[in-house]
Short mmCIF file of C-alpha atoms in Angstrom, two decimals:
data_model
loop_
_atom_site.label_atom_id
_atom_site.label_comp_id
_atom_site.label_asym_id
_atom_site.label_seq_id
_atom_site.Cartn_x
_atom_site.Cartn_y
_atom_site.Cartn_z
CA MET O 20 16.20 31.96 -22.68
CA LYS O 21 14.53 29.68 -26.30
CA SER O 22 11.06 29.76 -26.94
CA ALA O 23 9.14 26.77 -25.42
CA GLN O 24 6.12 26.84 -27.54
CA LYS O 25 7.42 24.74 -30.17
CA PHE O 26 8.06 22.16 -27.62
CA LEU O 27 5.46 22.73 -26.01
CA SER O 28 2.40 22.07 -28.51
CA LYS O 29 4.09 18.88 -28.72
CA LEU O 30 3.12 17.74 -25.05
CA PRO O 31 -0.28 15.62 -23.97
CA GLU O 32 -1.45 16.64 -20.82
CA ALA O 33 -1.06 13.31 -19.23
CA PRO O 34 1.94 11.45 -17.23
CA GLY O 35 4.70 10.05 -18.95
CA VAL O 36 8.22 10.86 -18.51
CA TYR O 37 10.21 14.33 -20.15
CA PHE O 38 13.62 14.07 -21.61
CA PHE O 39 15.90 17.18 -22.18
CA LYS O 40 18.09 16.73 -24.35
CA GLY O 41 21.71 18.68 -25.89
CA PRO O 42 23.85 18.38 -29.11
CA ARG O 43 23.84 15.71 -30.91
CA GLY O 44 20.55 13.96 -29.12
CA ARG O 45 22.03 13.18 -25.46
CA VAL O 46 20.11 13.50 -22.78
CA LEU O 47 20.92 16.10 -20.31
CA TYR O 48 17.85 15.14 -18.12
CA VAL O 49 15.06 13.39 -16.91
CA GLY O 50 11.60 13.85 -15.12
CA LYS O 51 8.33 12.18 -14.21
CA ALA O 52 5.41 13.99 -14.45
CA THR O 53 1.90 13.66 -14.00
CA SER O 54 0.71 16.31 -16.13
CA LEU O 55 3.56 16.64 -19.08
CA ARG O 56 2.44 20.06 -20.78
CA ASP O 57 2.25 21.60 -17.25
CA ARG O 58 5.80 20.04 -15.99
CA VAL O 59 7.51 20.83 -18.83
CA ARG O 60 5.18 24.47 -19.46
CA SER O 61 7.04 25.22 -15.23
CA TYR O 62 10.34 25.51 -16.52
CA PHE O 63 9.47 28.24 -19.02
CA SER O 64 7.83 30.68 -16.49
CA ALA O 65 8.87 34.13 -15.77
CA ASP O 66 9.49 33.07 -11.86
CA ILE O 67 12.54 30.41 -13.71
CA VAL O 68 15.34 32.08 -11.66
CA HIS O 69 13.97 31.88 -8.54
CA THR O 70 12.36 28.96 -8.40
CA ARG O 71 15.40 26.35 -9.99
CA SER O 72 18.62 25.46 -8.92
CA PRO O 73 21.49 26.84 -9.75
CA LEU O 74 22.12 23.01 -11.74
CA ILE O 75 18.79 23.44 -13.61
CA LEU O 76 19.19 26.98 -15.21
CA LYS O 77 22.64 25.52 -16.29
CA MET O 78 20.61 22.69 -18.21
CA LEU O 79 18.46 25.31 -19.46
CA GLY O 80 20.96 26.98 -21.52
CA GLU O 81 22.04 23.58 -23.14
CA PHE O 82 19.46 22.22 -24.25
CA VAL O 83 17.66 21.95 -27.63
CA LYS O 84 15.42 19.64 -27.78
CA VAL O 85 12.48 18.04 -25.46
CA ASP O 86 10.90 14.74 -26.20
CA PHE O 87 8.87 12.65 -24.21
CA THR O 88 7.12 8.66 -23.36
CA GLN O 89 4.09 9.08 -22.56
CA THR O 90 2.67 6.22 -19.79
CA ASP O 91 -0.86 4.63 -19.06
CA SER O 92 -0.69 6.33 -15.38
CA VAL O 93 1.56 8.57 -13.15
CA LEU O 94 3.14 4.73 -11.30
CA GLU O 95 4.44 3.52 -14.04
CA ALA O 96 5.87 7.27 -15.04
CA LEU O 97 7.35 6.88 -11.47
CA ILE O 98 8.85 3.31 -12.34
CA LEU O 99 10.14 4.93 -16.29
CA GLU O 100 11.77 7.14 -14.31
CA ALA O 101 14.06 5.82 -11.84
CA ASN O 102 15.12 3.15 -14.85
CA LEU O 103 15.94 5.82 -17.16
CA ILE O 104 18.71 7.80 -14.68
CA ARG O 105 20.14 3.97 -14.13
CA LYS O 106 20.13 3.85 -17.96
CA LEU O 107 21.34 6.88 -18.88
CA ASN O 108 23.48 8.20 -16.52
CA PRO O 109 21.72 12.32 -17.58
CA PRO O 110 24.62 14.28 -16.24
CA TYR O 111 22.03 17.09 -14.77
CA ASN O 112 20.63 13.46 -12.49
CA SER O 113 24.10 12.55 -11.39
CA LYS O 114 23.65 14.38 -8.44
CA GLU O 115 20.19 12.72 -7.80
CA LYS O 116 21.12 9.33 -8.15
CA ASP O 117 24.31 9.74 -5.91
CA ASN O 118 22.33 10.90 -3.37
CA LYS O 119 22.43 7.87 -0.87
CA SER O 120 19.28 8.73 1.07
CA PHE O 121 17.40 7.60 -2.14
CA ASN O 122 15.18 4.32 -2.40
CA TYR O 123 15.67 0.92 -3.64
CA VAL O 124 13.77 -1.64 -4.11
CA ILE O 125 15.44 -4.82 -3.19
CA PHE O 126 13.93 -8.50 -4.17
CA THR O 127 15.74 -11.35 -2.18
CA LYS O 128 17.53 -14.40 -2.85
CA GLU O 129 15.47 -16.91 -1.72
CA ASP O 130 13.06 -19.48 -2.04
CA PHE O 131 10.38 -17.05 -1.47
CA PRO O 132 11.46 -13.87 -2.38
CA LYS O 133 10.95 -10.77 0.06
CA ILE O 134 10.23 -7.31 -1.53
CA VAL O 135 11.99 -4.11 0.80
CA VAL O 136 12.32 -0.82 -0.08
CA ALA O 137 15.75 0.45 0.86
CA ARG O 138 17.89 3.56 1.64
CA GLY O 139 20.64 3.82 -0.87
CA ARG O 140 22.71 4.18 2.31
CA SER O 141 21.95 1.36 3.86
CA VAL O 142 21.54 -1.31 1.33
CA SER O 143 24.79 -2.43 1.47
CA SER O 144 24.78 -3.00 5.24
CA ILE O 145 21.27 -4.71 5.29
CA PHE O 146 22.01 -7.11 1.93
CA PRO O 147 24.52 -8.98 1.46
CA LYS O 148 25.30 -9.45 -2.38
CA ASP O 149 24.10 -12.65 -2.40
CA LEU O 150 21.37 -11.84 -1.05
CA ILE O 151 20.36 -9.31 -3.93
CA LYS O 152 18.52 -11.01 -6.90
CA PHE O 153 17.05 -7.57 -7.98
CA MET O 154 17.76 -4.23 -7.38
CA PHE O 155 15.26 -1.51 -9.02
CA GLY O 156 15.94 2.73 -8.31
CA PRO O 157 17.33 5.31 -7.31
CA PHE O 158 13.39 6.17 -6.71
CA PRO O 159 13.85 9.86 -6.39
CA HIS O 160 10.68 10.74 -4.69
CA GLY O 161 10.35 8.68 -0.90
CA THR O 162 6.64 9.62 -0.24
CA GLN O 163 5.73 9.03 -3.88
CA LEU O 164 7.58 5.87 -3.98
CA LYS O 165 6.06 4.11 -0.31
CA GLU O 166 2.41 4.78 -1.59
CA ALA O 167 3.04 3.14 -5.23
CA MET O 168 4.02 0.32 -2.75
CA ARG O 169 0.74 0.88 -1.71
CA ILE O 170 -0.57 0.38 -5.10
CA ILE O 171 1.43 -2.40 -6.52
CA ARG O 172 1.37 -4.73 -3.85
CA LYS O 173 -2.89 -4.56 -3.91
CA ILE O 174 -1.66 -5.66 -7.51
CA PHE O 175 0.91 -8.39 -6.74
CA PRO O 176 1.27 -9.57 -3.21
CA PHE O 177 4.12 -10.20 -1.81
CA SER O 178 6.07 -11.58 1.02
CA ASP O 179 7.94 -8.65 3.03
CA GLN O 180 10.57 -9.02 6.36
CA LYS O 181 7.37 -8.88 8.67
CA CYS O 182 5.91 -11.98 6.83
CA VAL O 183 8.51 -15.28 8.32
CA PRO O 184 7.47 -18.61 6.22
CA SER O 185 5.83 -20.89 8.19
CA GLY O 186 9.13 -23.57 7.15
CA VAL O 187 11.24 -21.18 9.55
CA GLN O 188 8.42 -21.09 11.94
CA ILE O 189 8.03 -24.81 12.74
CA LYS O 190 11.32 -24.65 13.06
CA ASN O 191 11.92 -22.67 15.27
CA GLN O 192 9.09 -23.30 17.55
CA LYS O 193 8.99 -24.80 20.81
CA LYS O 194 8.97 -27.64 22.58
CA GLU O 195 6.26 -26.79 24.18
CA LYS O 196 4.68 -25.04 21.00
CA GLN O 197 5.53 -27.79 18.32
CA GLY O 198 2.31 -29.03 16.11
CA ARG O 199 0.67 -25.66 16.34
CA LEU O 200 -0.36 -24.06 13.24
CA PRO O 201 2.16 -21.35 11.32
CA ARG O 202 0.68 -18.12 12.58
CA ALA O 203 -0.46 -15.50 10.18
CA CYS O 204 1.12 -12.57 8.82
CA PHE O 205 -0.53 -8.83 9.79
CA ASN O 206 -0.55 -8.51 5.95
CA TYR O 207 -1.82 -11.86 4.65
CA GLN O 208 -5.34 -11.20 6.54
CA ILE O 209 -4.73 -7.76 5.04
CA GLY O 210 -5.10 -9.53 1.29
CA LEU O 211 -1.80 -8.18 1.07
CA CYS O 212 0.63 -11.41 1.11
CA PRO O 213 -0.14 -14.88 -0.57
CA GLY O 214 0.44 -16.24 2.27
CA VAL O 215 3.98 -17.35 2.31
CA CYS O 216 3.84 -17.42 6.25
CA VAL O 217 0.38 -20.32 6.62
CA ASP O 218 1.89 -22.07 3.25
CA ALA O 219 -1.59 -20.95 1.39
CA VAL O 220 1.02 -20.35 -1.69
CA THR O 221 3.30 -22.98 -3.95
CA LYS O 222 7.08 -21.99 -4.08
CA LYS O 223 5.84 -21.84 -8.15
CA GLU O 224 3.04 -20.14 -7.90
CA TYR O 225 4.74 -17.45 -5.82
CA GLY O 226 7.42 -17.54 -8.17
CA GLU O 227 5.09 -16.65 -10.56
CA ILE O 228 3.98 -13.41 -9.14
CA ILE O 229 7.34 -12.21 -7.75
CA LYS O 230 8.15 -12.72 -11.97
CA ASN O 231 5.02 -10.24 -13.29
CA LEU O 232 5.93 -8.04 -10.09
CA ARG O 233 9.78 -7.24 -12.15
CA LEU O 234 8.80 -7.35 -15.69
CA PHE O 235 6.43 -4.18 -13.89
CA PHE O 236 9.24 -3.02 -12.81
CA GLU O 237 10.79 -2.65 -15.66
CA GLY O 238 8.09 -1.05 -17.07
CA LYS O 239 7.23 -4.36 -19.08
CA LYS O 240 3.30 -4.02 -18.41
CA LYS O 241 2.22 -5.83 -21.95
CA ALA O 242 5.06 -8.65 -21.11
CA VAL O 243 3.16 -9.19 -17.47
CA LEU O 244 -0.80 -8.54 -19.25
CA ARG O 245 0.62 -11.37 -21.78
CA ASN O 246 1.74 -14.12 -18.68
CA LEU O 247 -1.80 -12.94 -17.16
CA GLU O 248 -3.94 -13.72 -20.02
CA LYS O 249 -2.33 -17.17 -20.58
CA GLN O 250 -1.95 -18.01 -16.99
CA MET O 251 -6.78 -17.19 -17.14
CA ARG O 252 -6.55 -19.45 -20.17
CA GLY O 253 -4.74 -22.14 -18.32
CA PHE O 254 -7.00 -21.69 -15.87
CA ALA O 255 -9.88 -22.30 -17.16
CA ARG O 256 -8.78 -24.91 -19.53
CA GLU O 257 -8.57 -26.92 -16.08
CA LYS O 258 -11.45 -25.90 -15.24
CA LYS O 259 -9.98 -23.79 -12.16
CA PHE O 260 -12.98 -21.38 -12.49
CA GLU O 261 -11.85 -19.73 -9.74
CA LYS O 262 -8.02 -19.03 -9.70
CA ALA O 263 -8.61 -17.57 -12.94
CA GLY O 264 -11.10 -14.82 -11.80
CA GLU O 265 -8.58 -13.90 -9.86
CA VAL O 266 -5.93 -13.78 -12.42
CA LYS O 267 -8.64 -11.64 -14.77
CA LYS O 268 -8.98 -9.40 -11.51
CA THR O 269 -5.11 -8.57 -11.46
CA ILE O 270 -5.48 -8.06 -15.24
CA PHE O 271 -8.76 -5.33 -14.54
CA ALA O 272 -6.39 -3.82 -11.73
CA LEU O 273 -3.71 -3.21 -14.03
CA ASN O 274 -5.15 -1.15 -16.91
CA HIS O 275 -6.96 0.57 -14.61
CA ILE O 276 -4.88 1.47 -12.05
CA GLN O 277 -6.00 4.25 -9.63
CA ASP O 278 -2.85 6.45 -8.36
CA ILE O 279 -4.99 9.90 -7.76
CA ALA O 280 -3.27 9.64 -4.22
CA LEU O 281 0.42 9.65 -6.19
CA LEU O 282 -0.76 13.05 -7.12
CA LYS O 283 -1.69 14.10 -3.75
CA HIS O 284 2.26 13.20 -2.81
CA SER O 285 3.61 15.10 -6.21
CA THR O 286 3.41 18.34 -4.35
CA ALA O 287 4.32 17.34 -0.70
CA ASP O 288 7.32 15.58 -1.34
CA LYS O 289 10.54 17.42 -1.06
CA ASN O 290 12.80 16.03 -3.36
CA ASP O 291 10.30 16.41 -5.99
CA MET O 292 9.90 20.03 -4.91
CA SER O 293 13.79 20.17 -5.02
CA SER O 294 13.83 18.95 -8.00
CA PHE O 295 11.30 20.43 -10.51
CA GLY O 296 10.38 23.92 -8.49
CA GLY O 297 7.40 22.61 -7.03
CA LYS O 298 5.35 23.37 -9.77
CA VAL O 299 1.80 22.14 -9.65
CA ALA O 300 0.14 20.88 -12.11
CA SER O 301 -3.16 23.13 -12.87
CA GLY O 302 -5.97 21.60 -10.33
CA MET O 303 -4.37 19.09 -9.00
CA GLU O 304 -5.28 20.71 -5.03
CA ASN O 305 -8.60 19.48 -6.19
CA PHE O 306 -7.66 15.68 -6.49
CA ASN O 307 -7.33 15.52 -2.43
CA ASP O 308 -11.73 14.80 -2.95
CA THR O 309 -11.00 11.60 -4.72
CA ILE O 310 -8.41 10.35 -2.97
CA ALA O 311 -9.92 6.77 -2.19
CA PRO O 312 -13.35 4.95 -2.14
CA ASP O 313 -13.52 5.72 2.01
CA LYS O 314 -12.55 9.10 1.78
CA SER O 315 -14.65 10.99 5.03
CA PHE O 316 -15.68 7.70 6.19
CA ARG O 317 -15.26 6.47 9.36
CA ILE O 318 -14.54 3.04 10.39
CA GLU O 319 -14.90 1.48 14.15
CA ALA O 320 -13.47 -2.30 14.31
CA TYR O 321 -13.62 -3.92 18.29
CA ASP O 322 -12.16 -7.04 19.12
CA VAL O 323 -11.92 -8.97 22.54
CA ALA O 324 -8.86 -11.04 23.71
CA HIS O 325 -8.69 -13.36 26.35
CA LEU O 326 -6.27 -16.65 28.22
CA ASN O 327 -9.04 -19.41 28.86
CA GLY O 328 -11.25 -17.10 29.82
CA THR O 329 -8.90 -14.81 32.15
CA ASN O 330 -7.97 -10.78 31.69
CA VAL O 331 -10.16 -10.17 29.30
CA VAL O 332 -9.58 -6.69 27.10
CA GLY O 333 -11.18 -5.39 24.48
CA VAL O 334 -10.55 -2.45 22.40
CA MET O 335 -11.16 -0.28 18.98
CA THR O 336 -9.15 0.71 16.45
CA VAL O 337 -10.28 3.05 13.99
CA VAL O 338 -9.55 3.73 9.80
CA GLU O 339 -10.59 7.15 8.63
CA ASP O 340 -10.10 7.71 5.18
CA GLY O 341 -9.44 5.37 4.75
CA GLU O 342 -5.89 5.56 6.82
CA LEU O 343 -5.57 4.64 10.45
CA ALA O 344 -6.10 6.75 12.47
CA LYS O 345 -3.84 5.80 16.09
CA SER O 346 -4.55 8.39 18.50
CA GLN O 347 -8.04 7.60 18.49
CA TYR O 348 -7.70 4.34 19.37
CA ARG O 349 -9.12 3.37 22.90
CA LYS O 350 -8.72 -0.04 25.64
CA PHE O 351 -11.32 -1.64 27.72
CA LYS O 352 -10.77 -3.77 30.95
CA ILE O 353 -13.81 -5.96 30.95
CA LYS O 354 -14.87 -5.72 34.40
CA ILE O 355 -17.34 -8.30 34.29
CA ASN O 356 -16.27 -11.45 34.27
CA PRO O 357 -17.24 -13.00 31.43
CA GLY O 358 -14.71 -15.88 31.56
CA ILE O 359 -14.90 -17.66 27.57
CA ASN O 360 -17.72 -15.57 26.75
CA ASP O 361 -16.51 -13.28 23.76
CA ILE O 362 -20.20 -11.88 23.50
CA ALA O 363 -20.71 -10.78 26.75
CA ALA O 364 -17.90 -8.37 26.47
CA LEU O 365 -18.41 -7.39 23.19
CA LYS O 366 -21.30 -5.84 24.53
CA GLU O 367 -19.94 -4.00 27.92
CA ILE O 368 -17.23 -2.61 25.18
CA LEU O 369 -19.86 -1.06 22.97
CA ARG O 370 -21.61 0.07 25.86
CA ARG O 371 -19.20 1.70 28.10
CA ARG O 372 -18.08 3.68 24.12
CA LEU O 373 -21.47 4.84 23.24
CA GLU O 374 -20.76 6.93 27.43
CA HIS O 375 -18.67 8.72 25.33
CA LEU O 376 -21.10 11.25 23.24
CA GLN O 377 -17.06 13.49 23.06
CA TRP O 378 -15.69 10.65 20.28
CA THR O 379 -16.96 11.14 16.69
CA LEU O 380 -19.19 8.18 16.13
CA PRO O 381 -18.23 6.24 13.11
CA ASN O 382 -21.01 5.32 9.86
CA LEU O 383 -19.56 1.59 9.78
CA ILE O 384 -19.11 -0.95 13.33
CA VAL O 385 -16.96 -3.77 12.62
CA LEU O 386 -16.67 -7.06 14.44
CA ASP O 387 -14.84 -9.62 14.52
CA GLY O 388 -16.86 -12.91 14.26
CA ALA O 389 -20.45 -14.35 12.33
CA GLN O 390 -23.72 -13.43 12.95
CA ALA O 391 -23.44 -13.54 16.48
CA GLN O 392 -21.87 -10.75 17.23
CA ILE O 393 -23.87 -8.26 15.17
CA ASN O 394 -27.49 -10.01 16.47
CA ALA O 395 -25.27 -8.72 20.11
CA ALA O 396 -23.90 -5.03 18.70
CA GLN O 397 -27.87 -4.92 17.22
CA GLY O 398 -29.45 -5.12 20.87
CA VAL O 399 -26.95 -3.03 22.42
CA LEU O 400 -27.11 0.15 20.20
CA LYS O 401 -31.14 -0.24 19.84
CA GLU O 402 -31.02 0.19 24.17
CA ARG O 403 -29.22 3.31 23.52
CA GLY O 404 -30.96 4.07 21.07
CA PHE O 405 -28.45 4.19 17.66
CA ASN O 406 -28.75 3.22 13.90
CA ILE O 407 -25.01 2.85 13.31
CA ASP O 408 -24.45 -0.38 10.20
CA LEU O 409 -22.43 -3.28 11.18
CA VAL O 410 -20.68 -5.59 9.61
CA SER O 411 -19.00 -8.59 11.03
CA VAL O 412 -15.67 -11.00 9.85
CA VAL O 413 -15.52 -14.15 9.64
CA LYS O 414 -12.25 -15.48 10.24
CA ASP O 415 -10.58 -19.15 9.07
CA GLU O 416 -8.24 -21.22 10.72
CA HIS O 417 -4.91 -19.37 9.36
CA HIS O 418 -7.01 -16.27 10.91
CA LYS O 419 -7.76 -14.83 7.17
CA ALA O 420 -10.90 -12.94 6.30
CA ARG O 421 -13.13 -15.65 4.65
CA GLU O 422 -16.26 -13.66 4.26
CA ILE O 423 -18.25 -10.31 5.63
CA LEU O 424 -21.00 -10.56 6.75
CA GLY O 425 -23.38 -7.56 6.31
CA GLU O 426 -25.06 -4.95 3.84
CA LYS O 427 -23.25 -5.50 0.53
CA ARG O 428 -23.26 -1.95 0.18
CA PHE O 429 -20.77 -1.01 2.45
CA ILE O 430 -18.05 -4.32 1.43
CA GLU O 431 -18.44 -3.61 -1.53
CA LYS O 432 -16.89 -0.28 -1.30
CA HIS O 433 -15.55 0.03 1.49
CA SER O 434 -14.46 -3.68 2.35
CA ARG O 435 -10.72 -2.90 2.59
CA ALA O 436 -10.49 -0.67 5.19
CA ILE O 437 -13.06 -2.91 6.41
CA LEU O 438 -10.19 -5.62 6.55
CA LEU O 439 -7.75 -3.20 7.18
CA ALA O 440 -9.79 -1.99 10.32
CA ASN O 441 -10.98 -5.75 11.41
CA ALA O 442 -7.13 -6.91 11.75
CA GLU O 443 -6.18 -4.06 13.11
CA SER O 444 -8.30 -4.24 16.08
CA HIS O 445 -7.00 -8.06 16.35
CA ARG O 446 -3.36 -6.87 16.34
CA PHE O 447 -4.05 -4.35 18.74
CA ALA O 448 -6.05 -6.83 21.07
CA ILE O 449 -3.59 -8.83 21.29
CA GLY O 450 -0.74 -6.65 22.27
CA PHE O 451 -3.17 -5.36 25.14
CA HIS O 452 -3.99 -8.81 26.27
CA ARG O 453 0.23 -9.89 26.22
CA LYS O 454 0.99 -6.55 28.19
CA LEU O 455 -1.77 -6.53 30.92
CA ARG O 456 -0.27 -10.85 31.59
CA ARG O 457 3.00 -9.02 31.86
CA LYS O 458 2.27 -6.59 34.17
CA ILE O 459 0.27 -8.99 36.23
CA ARG O 460 2.79 -11.11 36.69
#
């Protein structure tokens, strides 16, 4: 096999995309890497015959050169790889490109476009051609794409299939519910949807988000940054300093993409393992300790639900390591008869929860409400001899978080997990209450 030293010496220990080229510069194969040097080196290991597919071994017998494009992040490498596979159609990627199980990112053709991830085999059945505005892919690495979309959505909040536009909600309202405010989707409550569901964003404003998101998927991050900087200057000139500040935060997020979670998934994705032989970059396993700021931090969130003081219920939801721990959720049928008194119900829930010493105690408790809820919970904790920190999420008329009350050090470090836990407790409480009412009928 050809000596790899002269190729490897030119490759940086940085994320990017690499190209195996044949005679006359034809691209034979495209791959992405968290470390270009380590990934390409893995193709020349002693156990190559056992770790690579026959197709890749055949390619290694034909290539004459390795080139690369370095990217600022693993996320951008993932997107660039998909774009290049589609554009260049490398012969040794053709099997991947034709695989109907691979994923595509769809931008729908609507006034407020939705962003949807769909498998190749189901795209045509779910979306008629006239409903697709843009389509990006194929993305061979499903787990990594899922993680990538989570990162991207924090930078560019977008609407998905679960978000019903406010106009559609109003149009479909039954007579007895006419005049009610549109209902916010779950993702709006945790900052991942700009508010298409509650008229919190105009068509023009949302169009700007979609435009920048499309450019990002096209690999044109510099163009996105130029657009955002222009937007920020415009808002500043108009003295709209709050909006200018929001754009500034987006610019910072784009320039400091935190995609460590993608590195974690790069070792576990089955498609990635079959395509690249499962080689793990040196030290990759240590990244599991720094995936998110919420690592090893348990949050419990509580909420109460009732209908005019009847069938009062409460719930506890849990976020661990920044992720929902649904197996640890708990439901409480309120035994006292508090009527329309959420404070009394909350006290009962906390007292009953603290009786279960076998349950892991939280680092932080999240409440739904204001200072009154914090005061009530502090009273119960003191009464039972526990010292657990508390925060409370204050909502606006659309039930979106307006403010978080409590210790700033927790809010600054764990705001995403706090809002996630709070929104999930609201969803879980409403679901439990509706189920109970149906049973009683």
